[in-house]
Short mmCIF file of C-alpha atoms in Angstrom, two decimals:
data_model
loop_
_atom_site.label_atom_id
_atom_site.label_comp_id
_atom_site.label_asym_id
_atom_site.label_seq_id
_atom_site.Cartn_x
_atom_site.Cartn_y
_atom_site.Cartn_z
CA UNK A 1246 41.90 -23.77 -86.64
CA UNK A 1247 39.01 -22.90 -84.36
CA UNK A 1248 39.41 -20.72 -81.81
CA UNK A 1249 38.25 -22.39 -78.67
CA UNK A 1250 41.10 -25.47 -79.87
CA UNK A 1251 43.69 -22.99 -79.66
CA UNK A 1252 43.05 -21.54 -76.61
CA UNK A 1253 42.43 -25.14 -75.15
CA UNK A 1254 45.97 -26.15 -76.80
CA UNK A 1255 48.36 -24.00 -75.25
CA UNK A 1256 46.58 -23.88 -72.09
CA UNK A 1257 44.49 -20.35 -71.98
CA UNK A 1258 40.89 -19.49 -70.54
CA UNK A 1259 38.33 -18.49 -72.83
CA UNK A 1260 37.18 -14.90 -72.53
CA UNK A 1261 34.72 -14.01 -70.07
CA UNK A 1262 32.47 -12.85 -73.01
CA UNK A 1263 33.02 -15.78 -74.70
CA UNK A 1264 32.29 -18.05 -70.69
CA UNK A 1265 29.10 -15.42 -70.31
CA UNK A 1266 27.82 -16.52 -73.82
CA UNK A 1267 28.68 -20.13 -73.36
CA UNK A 1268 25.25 -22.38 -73.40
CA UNK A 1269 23.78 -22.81 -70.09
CA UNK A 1270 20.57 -23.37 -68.61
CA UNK A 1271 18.74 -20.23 -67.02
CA UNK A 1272 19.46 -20.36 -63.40
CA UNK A 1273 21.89 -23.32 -63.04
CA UNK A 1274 25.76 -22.50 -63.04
CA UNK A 1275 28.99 -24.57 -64.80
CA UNK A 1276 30.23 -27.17 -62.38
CA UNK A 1277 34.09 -26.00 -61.17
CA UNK A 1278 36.61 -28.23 -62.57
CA UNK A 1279 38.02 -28.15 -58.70
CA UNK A 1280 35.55 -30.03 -56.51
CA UNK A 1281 36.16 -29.37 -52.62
CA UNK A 1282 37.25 -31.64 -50.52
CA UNK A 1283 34.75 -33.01 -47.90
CA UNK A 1284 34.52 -31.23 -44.60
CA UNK A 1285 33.68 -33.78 -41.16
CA UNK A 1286 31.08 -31.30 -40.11
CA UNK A 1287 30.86 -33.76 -36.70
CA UNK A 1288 33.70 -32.47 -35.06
CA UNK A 1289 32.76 -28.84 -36.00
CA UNK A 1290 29.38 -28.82 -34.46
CA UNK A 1291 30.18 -27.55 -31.43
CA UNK A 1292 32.80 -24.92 -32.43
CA UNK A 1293 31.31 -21.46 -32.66
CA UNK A 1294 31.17 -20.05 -36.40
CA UNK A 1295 33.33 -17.07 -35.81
CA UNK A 1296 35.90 -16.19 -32.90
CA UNK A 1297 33.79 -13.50 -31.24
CA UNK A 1298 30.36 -15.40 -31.09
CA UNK A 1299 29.47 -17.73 -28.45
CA UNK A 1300 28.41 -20.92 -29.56
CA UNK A 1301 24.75 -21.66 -29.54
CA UNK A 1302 24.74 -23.63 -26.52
CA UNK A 1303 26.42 -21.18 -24.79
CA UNK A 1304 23.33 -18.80 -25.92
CA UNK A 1305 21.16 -21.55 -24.30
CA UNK A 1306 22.33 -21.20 -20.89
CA UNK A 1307 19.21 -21.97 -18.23
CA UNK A 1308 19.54 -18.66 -16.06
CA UNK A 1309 19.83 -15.25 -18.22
CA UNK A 1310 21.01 -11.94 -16.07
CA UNK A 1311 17.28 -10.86 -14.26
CA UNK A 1312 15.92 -13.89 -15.60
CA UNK A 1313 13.89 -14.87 -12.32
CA UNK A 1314 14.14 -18.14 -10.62
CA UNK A 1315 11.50 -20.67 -10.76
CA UNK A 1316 9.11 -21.02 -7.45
CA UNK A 1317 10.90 -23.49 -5.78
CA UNK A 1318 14.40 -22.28 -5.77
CA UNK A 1319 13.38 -18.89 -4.02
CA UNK A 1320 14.45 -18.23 -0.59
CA UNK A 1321 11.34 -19.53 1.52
CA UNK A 1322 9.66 -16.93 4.07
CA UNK A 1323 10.50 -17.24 7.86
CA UNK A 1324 7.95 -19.05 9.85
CA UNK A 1325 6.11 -17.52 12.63
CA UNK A 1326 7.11 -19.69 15.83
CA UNK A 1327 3.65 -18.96 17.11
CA UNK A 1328 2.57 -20.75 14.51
CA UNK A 1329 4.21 -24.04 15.29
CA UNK A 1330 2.27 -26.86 16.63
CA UNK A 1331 4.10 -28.82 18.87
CA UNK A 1332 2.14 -32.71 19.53
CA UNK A 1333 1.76 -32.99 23.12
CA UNK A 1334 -0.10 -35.45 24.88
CA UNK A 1335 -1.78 -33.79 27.35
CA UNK A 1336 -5.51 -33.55 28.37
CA UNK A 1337 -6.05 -31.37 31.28
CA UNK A 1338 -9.13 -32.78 33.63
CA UNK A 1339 -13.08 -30.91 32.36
CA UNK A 1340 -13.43 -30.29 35.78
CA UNK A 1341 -10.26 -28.02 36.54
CA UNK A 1342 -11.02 -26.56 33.05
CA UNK A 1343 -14.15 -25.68 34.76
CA UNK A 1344 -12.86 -23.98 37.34
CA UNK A 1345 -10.76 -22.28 34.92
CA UNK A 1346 -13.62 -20.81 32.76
CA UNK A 1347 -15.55 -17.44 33.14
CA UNK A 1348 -19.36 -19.37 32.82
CA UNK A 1349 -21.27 -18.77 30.07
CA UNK A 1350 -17.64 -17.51 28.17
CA UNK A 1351 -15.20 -19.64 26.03
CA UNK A 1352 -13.74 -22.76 27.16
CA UNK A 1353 -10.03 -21.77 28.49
CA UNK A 1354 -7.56 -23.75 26.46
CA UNK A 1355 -4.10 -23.94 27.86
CA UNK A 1356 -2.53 -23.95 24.43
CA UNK A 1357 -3.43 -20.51 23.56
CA UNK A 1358 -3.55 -18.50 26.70
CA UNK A 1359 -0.36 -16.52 27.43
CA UNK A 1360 0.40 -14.73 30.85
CA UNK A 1361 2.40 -11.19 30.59
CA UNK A 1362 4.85 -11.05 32.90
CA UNK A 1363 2.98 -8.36 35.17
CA UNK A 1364 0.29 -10.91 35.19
CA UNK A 1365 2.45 -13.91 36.26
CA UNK A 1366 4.35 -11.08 39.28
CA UNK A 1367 3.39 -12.46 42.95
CA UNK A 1368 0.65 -10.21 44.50
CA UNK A 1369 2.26 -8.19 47.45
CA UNK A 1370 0.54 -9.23 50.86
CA UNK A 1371 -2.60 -6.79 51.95
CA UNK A 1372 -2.46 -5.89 55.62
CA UNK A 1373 -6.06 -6.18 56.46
CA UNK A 1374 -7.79 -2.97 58.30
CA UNK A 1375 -8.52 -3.57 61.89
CA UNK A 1376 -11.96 -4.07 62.33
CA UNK A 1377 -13.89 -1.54 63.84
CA UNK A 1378 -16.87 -2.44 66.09
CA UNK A 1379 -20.42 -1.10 65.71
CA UNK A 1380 -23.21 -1.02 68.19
CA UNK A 1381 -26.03 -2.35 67.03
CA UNK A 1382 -28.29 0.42 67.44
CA UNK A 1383 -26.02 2.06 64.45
CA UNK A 1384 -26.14 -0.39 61.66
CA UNK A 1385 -29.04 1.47 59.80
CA UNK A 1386 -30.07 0.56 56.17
CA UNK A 1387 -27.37 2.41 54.62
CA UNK A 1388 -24.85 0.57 57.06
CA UNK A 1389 -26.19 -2.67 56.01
CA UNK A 1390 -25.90 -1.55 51.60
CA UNK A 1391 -22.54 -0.93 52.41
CA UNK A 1392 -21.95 -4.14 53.75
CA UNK A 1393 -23.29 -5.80 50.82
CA UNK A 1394 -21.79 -3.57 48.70
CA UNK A 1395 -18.05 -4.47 50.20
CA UNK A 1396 -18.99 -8.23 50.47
CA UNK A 1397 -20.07 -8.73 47.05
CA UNK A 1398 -17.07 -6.79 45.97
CA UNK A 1399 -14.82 -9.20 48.06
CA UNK A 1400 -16.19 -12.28 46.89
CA UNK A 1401 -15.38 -11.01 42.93
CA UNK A 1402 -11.87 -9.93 43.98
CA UNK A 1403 -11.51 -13.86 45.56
CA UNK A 1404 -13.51 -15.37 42.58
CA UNK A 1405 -11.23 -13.43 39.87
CA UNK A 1406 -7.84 -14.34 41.29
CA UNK A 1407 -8.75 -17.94 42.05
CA UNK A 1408 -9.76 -18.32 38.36
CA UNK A 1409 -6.42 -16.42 37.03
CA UNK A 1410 -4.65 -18.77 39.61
CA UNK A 1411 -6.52 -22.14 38.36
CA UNK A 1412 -5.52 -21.18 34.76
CA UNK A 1413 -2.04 -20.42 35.32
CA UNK A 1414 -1.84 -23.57 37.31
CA UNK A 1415 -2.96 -25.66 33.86
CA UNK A 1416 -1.32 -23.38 31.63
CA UNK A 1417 1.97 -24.37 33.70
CA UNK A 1418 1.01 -27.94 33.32
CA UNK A 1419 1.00 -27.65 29.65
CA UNK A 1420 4.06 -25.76 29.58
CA UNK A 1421 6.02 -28.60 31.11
CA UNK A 1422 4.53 -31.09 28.74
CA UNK A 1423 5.37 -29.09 25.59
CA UNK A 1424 8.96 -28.55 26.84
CA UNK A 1425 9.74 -32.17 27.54
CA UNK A 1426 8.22 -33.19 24.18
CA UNK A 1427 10.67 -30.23 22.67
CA UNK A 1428 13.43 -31.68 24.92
CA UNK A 1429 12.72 -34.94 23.14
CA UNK A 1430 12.48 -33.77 19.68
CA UNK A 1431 15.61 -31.30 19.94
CA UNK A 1432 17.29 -34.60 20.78
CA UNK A 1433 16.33 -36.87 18.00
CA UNK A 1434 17.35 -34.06 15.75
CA UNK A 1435 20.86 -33.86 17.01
CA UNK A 1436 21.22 -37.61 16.96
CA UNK A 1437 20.03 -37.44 13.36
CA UNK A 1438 22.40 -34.18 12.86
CA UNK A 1439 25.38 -36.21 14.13
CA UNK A 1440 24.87 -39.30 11.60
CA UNK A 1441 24.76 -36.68 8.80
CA UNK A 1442 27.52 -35.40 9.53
CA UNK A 1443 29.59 -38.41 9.91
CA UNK A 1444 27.99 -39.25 6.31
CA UNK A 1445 29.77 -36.14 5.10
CA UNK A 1446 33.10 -37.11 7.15
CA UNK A 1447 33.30 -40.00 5.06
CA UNK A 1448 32.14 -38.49 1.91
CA UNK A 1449 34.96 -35.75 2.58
CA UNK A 1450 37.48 -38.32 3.15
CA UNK A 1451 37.10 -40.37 0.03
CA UNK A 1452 35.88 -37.39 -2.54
CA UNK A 1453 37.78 -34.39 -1.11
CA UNK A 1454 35.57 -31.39 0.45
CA UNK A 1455 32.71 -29.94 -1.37
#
């Protein structure tokens, strides 16, 4: 009796020399006489591979640690309120921005020009100096300088505060036009603010708080 017939007969597994030697192709290995059972790889997609690795969507998540955030999601910078251009419609007459304006100097605009608050102080009232009477046969040449001298210097004094007046007299003008167009933005705002928040009300009311 052969060998292998025997072995096959009373149920024993050839040798492992005897499997090693067996006839095979280089490179391809004996089918097993168990074939596994199919695995539903579907439901297993998601699961992660072992216990103590995160799946690889987990891996995927969109913000890492010191992973910066794009452009727009950054925290914008504060704006300068001096920056903010109010519309106001107000046009101030070319002849009392005239009378407003150093000549041959810059065209005073009312937007721009601020007063500091020792500028915009009321000027104390200047007891005038009794006048002191001169004969005539004592107003000499260098009485009569003098005279021009103090006149001219008058007339600039008068000249400069009448122009600082006439400026703060427009800028005040555009002041009050600004703050009721302010007055009438601040309260479209809140009248939009209020139906937003009665759109959240409801939105609380039927979905709970956010």
């Amino acid at each position: 009796m052969d060998l292998e017939e025997f072995l096959s007969e009373n149920g024993i597994p050839p040798s492992p020399s005897q499997h090693d030697h067996s006839p095979h192709p280089p490179g391809l290995q004996p089918a097993s006489s168990t074939a596994p059972s199919v695995v539903d790889l579907s439901s297993r997609a998601s699961a992660p591979l072992h216990p103590g690795i995160p799946s690889p969507n987990c891996m995927q998540s969109p913000i890492r640690p010191g992973q910066l955030l794009p452009a727009n999601r950054n925290t914008p910078s504060p704006i300068d309120p001096d920056t903010i251009q109010v519309p106001v419609g107000y046009e101030p007459d070319p002849a009392d921005l005239a009378l407003s304006s150093i000549p041959g100097q810059e065209m005073f605009d009312p937007r721009k020009r601020k007063f500091s608050e020792e500028e915009l102080k009321p000027q104390p009232m200047i007891k005038k100096a009794r006048k002191v009477f001169i004969p005539d046969d004592l107003k000499d040449d260098k009485y009569w300088a003098r005279r021009r001298k103090n006149n001219m210097a008058a007339k600039r004094s008068r000249d400069a505060r009448r122009l600082k007046e006439n400026q703060i007299a427009i800028r005040a003008s555009f002041l009050e036009k600004e703050n009721s167009a302010l007055r009438q933005e601040v309260a479209d705002l809140r009248k939009e603010l209020g139906k937003c928040k009665n759109i959240l009300a409801k939105y609380e009311a039927r979905h709970g708080p956010l």
